[in-house]
mmCIF file with all atom_site columns, C-alpha atoms in Angstrom:
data_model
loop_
_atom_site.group_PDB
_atom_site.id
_atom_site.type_symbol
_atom_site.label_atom_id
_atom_site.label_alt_id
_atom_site.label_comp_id
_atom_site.label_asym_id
_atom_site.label_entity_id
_atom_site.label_seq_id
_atom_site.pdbx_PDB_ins_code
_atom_site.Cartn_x
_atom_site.Cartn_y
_atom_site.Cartn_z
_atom_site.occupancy
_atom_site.B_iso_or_equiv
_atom_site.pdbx_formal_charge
_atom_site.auth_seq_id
_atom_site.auth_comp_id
_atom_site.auth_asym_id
_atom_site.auth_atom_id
_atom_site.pdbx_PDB_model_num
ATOM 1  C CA . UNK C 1 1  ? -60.675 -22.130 -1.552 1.00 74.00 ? 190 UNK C CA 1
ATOM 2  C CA . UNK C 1 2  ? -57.989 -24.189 0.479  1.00 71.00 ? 191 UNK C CA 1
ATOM 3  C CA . UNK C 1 3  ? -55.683 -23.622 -1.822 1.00 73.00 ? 192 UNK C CA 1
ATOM 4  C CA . UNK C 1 4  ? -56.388 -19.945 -1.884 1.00 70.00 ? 193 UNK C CA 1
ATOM 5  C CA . UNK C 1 5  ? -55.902 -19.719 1.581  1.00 68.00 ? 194 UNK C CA 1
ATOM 6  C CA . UNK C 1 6  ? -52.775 -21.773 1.779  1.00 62.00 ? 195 UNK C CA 1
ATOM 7  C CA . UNK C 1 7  ? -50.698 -19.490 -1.046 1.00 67.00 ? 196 UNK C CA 1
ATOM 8  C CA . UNK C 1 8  ? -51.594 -16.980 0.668  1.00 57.00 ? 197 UNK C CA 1
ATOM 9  C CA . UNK C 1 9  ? -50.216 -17.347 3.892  1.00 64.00 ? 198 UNK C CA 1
ATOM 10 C CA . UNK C 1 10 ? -47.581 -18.703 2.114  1.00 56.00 ? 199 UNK C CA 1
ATOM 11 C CA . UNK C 1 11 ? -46.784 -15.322 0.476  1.00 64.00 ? 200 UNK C CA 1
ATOM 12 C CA . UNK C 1 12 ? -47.721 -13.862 4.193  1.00 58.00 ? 201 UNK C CA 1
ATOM 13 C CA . UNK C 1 13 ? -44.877 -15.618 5.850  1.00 53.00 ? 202 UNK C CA 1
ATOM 14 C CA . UNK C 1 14 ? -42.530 -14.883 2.976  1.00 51.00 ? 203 UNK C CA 1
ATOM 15 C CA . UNK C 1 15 ? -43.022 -11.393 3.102  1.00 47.00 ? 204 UNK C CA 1
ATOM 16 C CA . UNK C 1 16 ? -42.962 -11.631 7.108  1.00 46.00 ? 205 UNK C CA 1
ATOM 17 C CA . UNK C 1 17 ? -39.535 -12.941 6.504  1.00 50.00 ? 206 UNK C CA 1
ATOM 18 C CA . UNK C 1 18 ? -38.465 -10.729 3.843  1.00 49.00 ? 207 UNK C CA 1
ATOM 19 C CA . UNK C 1 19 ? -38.748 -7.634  6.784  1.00 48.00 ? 208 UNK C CA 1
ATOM 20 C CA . UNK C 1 20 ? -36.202 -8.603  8.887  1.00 56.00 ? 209 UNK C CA 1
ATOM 21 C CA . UNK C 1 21 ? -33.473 -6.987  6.311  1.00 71.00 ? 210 UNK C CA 1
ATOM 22 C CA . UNK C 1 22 ? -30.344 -7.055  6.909  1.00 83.00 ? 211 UNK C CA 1
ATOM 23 C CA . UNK C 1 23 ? -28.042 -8.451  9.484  1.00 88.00 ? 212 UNK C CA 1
ATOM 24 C CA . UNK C 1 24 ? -26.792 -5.604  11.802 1.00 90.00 ? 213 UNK C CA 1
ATOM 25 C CA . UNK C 1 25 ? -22.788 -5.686  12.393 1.00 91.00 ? 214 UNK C CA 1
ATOM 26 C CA . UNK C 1 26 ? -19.888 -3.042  13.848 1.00 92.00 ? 215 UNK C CA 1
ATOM 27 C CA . UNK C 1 27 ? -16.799 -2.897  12.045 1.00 91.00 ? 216 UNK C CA 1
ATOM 28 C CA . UNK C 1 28 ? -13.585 -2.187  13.761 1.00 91.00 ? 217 UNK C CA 1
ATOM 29 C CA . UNK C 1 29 ? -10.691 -2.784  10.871 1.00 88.00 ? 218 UNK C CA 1
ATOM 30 C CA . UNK C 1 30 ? -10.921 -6.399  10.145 1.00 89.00 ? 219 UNK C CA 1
ATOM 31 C CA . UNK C 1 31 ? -12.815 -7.240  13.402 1.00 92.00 ? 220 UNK C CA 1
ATOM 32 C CA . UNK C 1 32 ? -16.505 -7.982  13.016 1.00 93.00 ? 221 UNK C CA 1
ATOM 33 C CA . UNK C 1 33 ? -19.153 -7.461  15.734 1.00 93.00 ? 222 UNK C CA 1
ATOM 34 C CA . UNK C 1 34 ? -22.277 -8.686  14.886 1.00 92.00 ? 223 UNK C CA 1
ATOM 35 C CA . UNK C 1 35 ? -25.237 -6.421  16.937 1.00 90.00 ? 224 UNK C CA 1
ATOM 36 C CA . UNK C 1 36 ? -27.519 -8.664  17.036 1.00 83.00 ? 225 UNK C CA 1
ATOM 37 C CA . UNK C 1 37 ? -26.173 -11.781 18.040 1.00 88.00 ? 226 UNK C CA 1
ATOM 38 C CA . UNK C 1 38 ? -27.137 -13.844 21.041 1.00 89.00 ? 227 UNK C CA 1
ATOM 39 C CA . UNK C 1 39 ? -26.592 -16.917 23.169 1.00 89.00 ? 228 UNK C CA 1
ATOM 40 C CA . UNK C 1 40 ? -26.765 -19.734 21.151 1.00 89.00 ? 229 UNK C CA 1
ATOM 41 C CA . UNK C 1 41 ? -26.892 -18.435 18.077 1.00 91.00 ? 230 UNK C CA 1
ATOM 42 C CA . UNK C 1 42 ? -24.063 -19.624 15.283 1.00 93.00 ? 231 UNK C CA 1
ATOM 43 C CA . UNK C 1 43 ? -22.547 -16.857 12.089 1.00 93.00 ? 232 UNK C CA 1
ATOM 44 C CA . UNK C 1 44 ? -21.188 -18.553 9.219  1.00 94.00 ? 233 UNK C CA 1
ATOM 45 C CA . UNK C 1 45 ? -18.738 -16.661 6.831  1.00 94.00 ? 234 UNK C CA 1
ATOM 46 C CA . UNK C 1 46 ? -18.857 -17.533 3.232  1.00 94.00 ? 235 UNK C CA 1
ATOM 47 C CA . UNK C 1 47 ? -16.624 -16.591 0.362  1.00 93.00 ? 236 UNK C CA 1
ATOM 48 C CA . UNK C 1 48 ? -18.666 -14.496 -2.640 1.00 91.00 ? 237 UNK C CA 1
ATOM 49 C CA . UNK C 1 49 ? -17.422 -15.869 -5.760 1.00 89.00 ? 238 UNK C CA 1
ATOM 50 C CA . UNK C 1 50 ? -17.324 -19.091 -4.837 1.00 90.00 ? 239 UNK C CA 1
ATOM 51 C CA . UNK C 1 51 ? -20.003 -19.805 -2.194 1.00 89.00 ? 240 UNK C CA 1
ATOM 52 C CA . UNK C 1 52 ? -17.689 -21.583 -0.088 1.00 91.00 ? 241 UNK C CA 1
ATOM 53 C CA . UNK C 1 53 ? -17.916 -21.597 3.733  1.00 92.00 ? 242 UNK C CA 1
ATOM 54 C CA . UNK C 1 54 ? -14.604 -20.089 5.265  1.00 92.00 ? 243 UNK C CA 1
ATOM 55 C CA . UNK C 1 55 ? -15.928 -20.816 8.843  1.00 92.00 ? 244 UNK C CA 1
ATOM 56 C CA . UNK C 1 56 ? -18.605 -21.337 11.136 1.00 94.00 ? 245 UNK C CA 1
ATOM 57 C CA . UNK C 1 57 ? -18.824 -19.420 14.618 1.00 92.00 ? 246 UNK C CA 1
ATOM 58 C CA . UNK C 1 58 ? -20.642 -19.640 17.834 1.00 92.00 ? 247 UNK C CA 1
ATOM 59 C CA . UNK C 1 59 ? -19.591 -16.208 18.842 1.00 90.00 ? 248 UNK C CA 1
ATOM 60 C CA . UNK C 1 60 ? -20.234 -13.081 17.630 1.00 90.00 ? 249 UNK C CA 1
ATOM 61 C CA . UNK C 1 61 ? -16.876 -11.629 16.479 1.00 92.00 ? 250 UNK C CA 1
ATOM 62 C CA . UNK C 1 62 ? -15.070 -12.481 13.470 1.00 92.00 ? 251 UNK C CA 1
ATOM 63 C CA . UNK C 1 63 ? -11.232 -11.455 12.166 1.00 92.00 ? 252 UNK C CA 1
ATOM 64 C CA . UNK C 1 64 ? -11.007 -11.285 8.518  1.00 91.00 ? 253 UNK C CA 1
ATOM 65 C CA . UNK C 1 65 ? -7.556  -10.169 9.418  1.00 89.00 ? 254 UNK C CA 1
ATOM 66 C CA . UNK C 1 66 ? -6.128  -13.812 8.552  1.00 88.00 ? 255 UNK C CA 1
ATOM 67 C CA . UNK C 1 67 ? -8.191  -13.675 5.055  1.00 90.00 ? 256 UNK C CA 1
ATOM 68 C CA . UNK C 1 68 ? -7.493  -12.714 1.594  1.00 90.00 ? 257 UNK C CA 1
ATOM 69 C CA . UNK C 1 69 ? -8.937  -9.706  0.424  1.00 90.00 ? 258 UNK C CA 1
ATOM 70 C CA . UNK C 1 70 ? -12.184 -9.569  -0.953 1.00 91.00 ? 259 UNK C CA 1
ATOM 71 C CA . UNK C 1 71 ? -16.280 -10.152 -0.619 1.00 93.00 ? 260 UNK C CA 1
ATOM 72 C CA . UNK C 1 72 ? -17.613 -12.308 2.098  1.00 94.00 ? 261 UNK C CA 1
ATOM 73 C CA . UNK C 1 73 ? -21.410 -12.612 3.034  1.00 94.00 ? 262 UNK C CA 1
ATOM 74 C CA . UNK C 1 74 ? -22.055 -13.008 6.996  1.00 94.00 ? 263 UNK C CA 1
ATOM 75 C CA . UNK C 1 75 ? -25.029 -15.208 7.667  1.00 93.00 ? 264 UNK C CA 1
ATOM 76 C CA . UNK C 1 76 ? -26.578 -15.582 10.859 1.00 91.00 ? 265 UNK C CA 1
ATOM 77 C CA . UNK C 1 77 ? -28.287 -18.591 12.013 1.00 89.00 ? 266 UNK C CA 1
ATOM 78 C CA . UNK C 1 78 ? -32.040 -17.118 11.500 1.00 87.00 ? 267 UNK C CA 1
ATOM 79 C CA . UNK C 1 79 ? -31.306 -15.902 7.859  1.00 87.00 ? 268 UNK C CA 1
ATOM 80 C CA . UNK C 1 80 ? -30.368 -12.640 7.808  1.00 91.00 ? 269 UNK C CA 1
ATOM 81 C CA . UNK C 1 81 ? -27.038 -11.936 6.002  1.00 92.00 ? 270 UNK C CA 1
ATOM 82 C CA . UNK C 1 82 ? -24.446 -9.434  4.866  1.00 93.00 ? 271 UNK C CA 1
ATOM 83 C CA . UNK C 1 83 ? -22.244 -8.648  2.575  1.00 92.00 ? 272 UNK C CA 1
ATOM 84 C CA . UNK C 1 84 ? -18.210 -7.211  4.001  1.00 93.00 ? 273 UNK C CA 1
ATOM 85 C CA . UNK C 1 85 ? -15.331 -6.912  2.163  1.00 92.00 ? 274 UNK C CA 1
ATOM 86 C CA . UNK C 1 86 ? -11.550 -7.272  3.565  1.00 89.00 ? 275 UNK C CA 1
ATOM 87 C CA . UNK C 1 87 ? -9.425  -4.719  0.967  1.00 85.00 ? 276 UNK C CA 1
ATOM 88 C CA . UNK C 1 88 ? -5.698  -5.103  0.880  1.00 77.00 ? 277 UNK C CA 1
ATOM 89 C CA . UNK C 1 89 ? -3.284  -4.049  3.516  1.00 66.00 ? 278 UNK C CA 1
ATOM 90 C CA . UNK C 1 90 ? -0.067  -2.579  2.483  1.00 60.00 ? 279 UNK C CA 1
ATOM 91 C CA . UNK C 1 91 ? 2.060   -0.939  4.217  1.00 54.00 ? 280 UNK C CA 1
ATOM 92 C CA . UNK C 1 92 ? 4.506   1.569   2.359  1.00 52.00 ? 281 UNK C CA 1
#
């Protein structure tokens, strides 16, 4: 019965977690805002393919300006995350 119990709220708190969705940013160009971001709180930015961090961030603003193009996943400190991607900037 204990062990019932335990997978249960085990699966409870998973699916508690699994709500929060996605992590809510503003995009100006390469500038990123993120919403919900507050004192104290850290961002990390890590490349797609590779799973590498690019940087870690105590405020809320990132400038993918100074990156190469293409997929980076925003991760706040509490888990939520999301996906950007900086395209190529030519200018003809």
């Amino acid at each position: 019965m204990k062990k019932i119990i335990f997978i249960l709220s085990l699966i409870f708190t998973t699916a508690t977690f699994a709500i929060d969705g996605e992590l809510l940013i503003e995009r100006e160009g390469d500038v990123v805002t993120v919403i919900d971001f507050k004192r104290g709180d850290s961002i990390k930015l890590f490349e797609v393919e590779s799973g590498d961090i690019v940087l870690m961030k105590t405020t809320g603003k990132i400038d993918l300006g100074q990156l190469p193009a293409g997929k980076y996943i925003i991760e706040h400190c509490k888990g939520k995350k999301v996906i950007v991607e900086k395209e190529d900037d030519y200018d003809f």
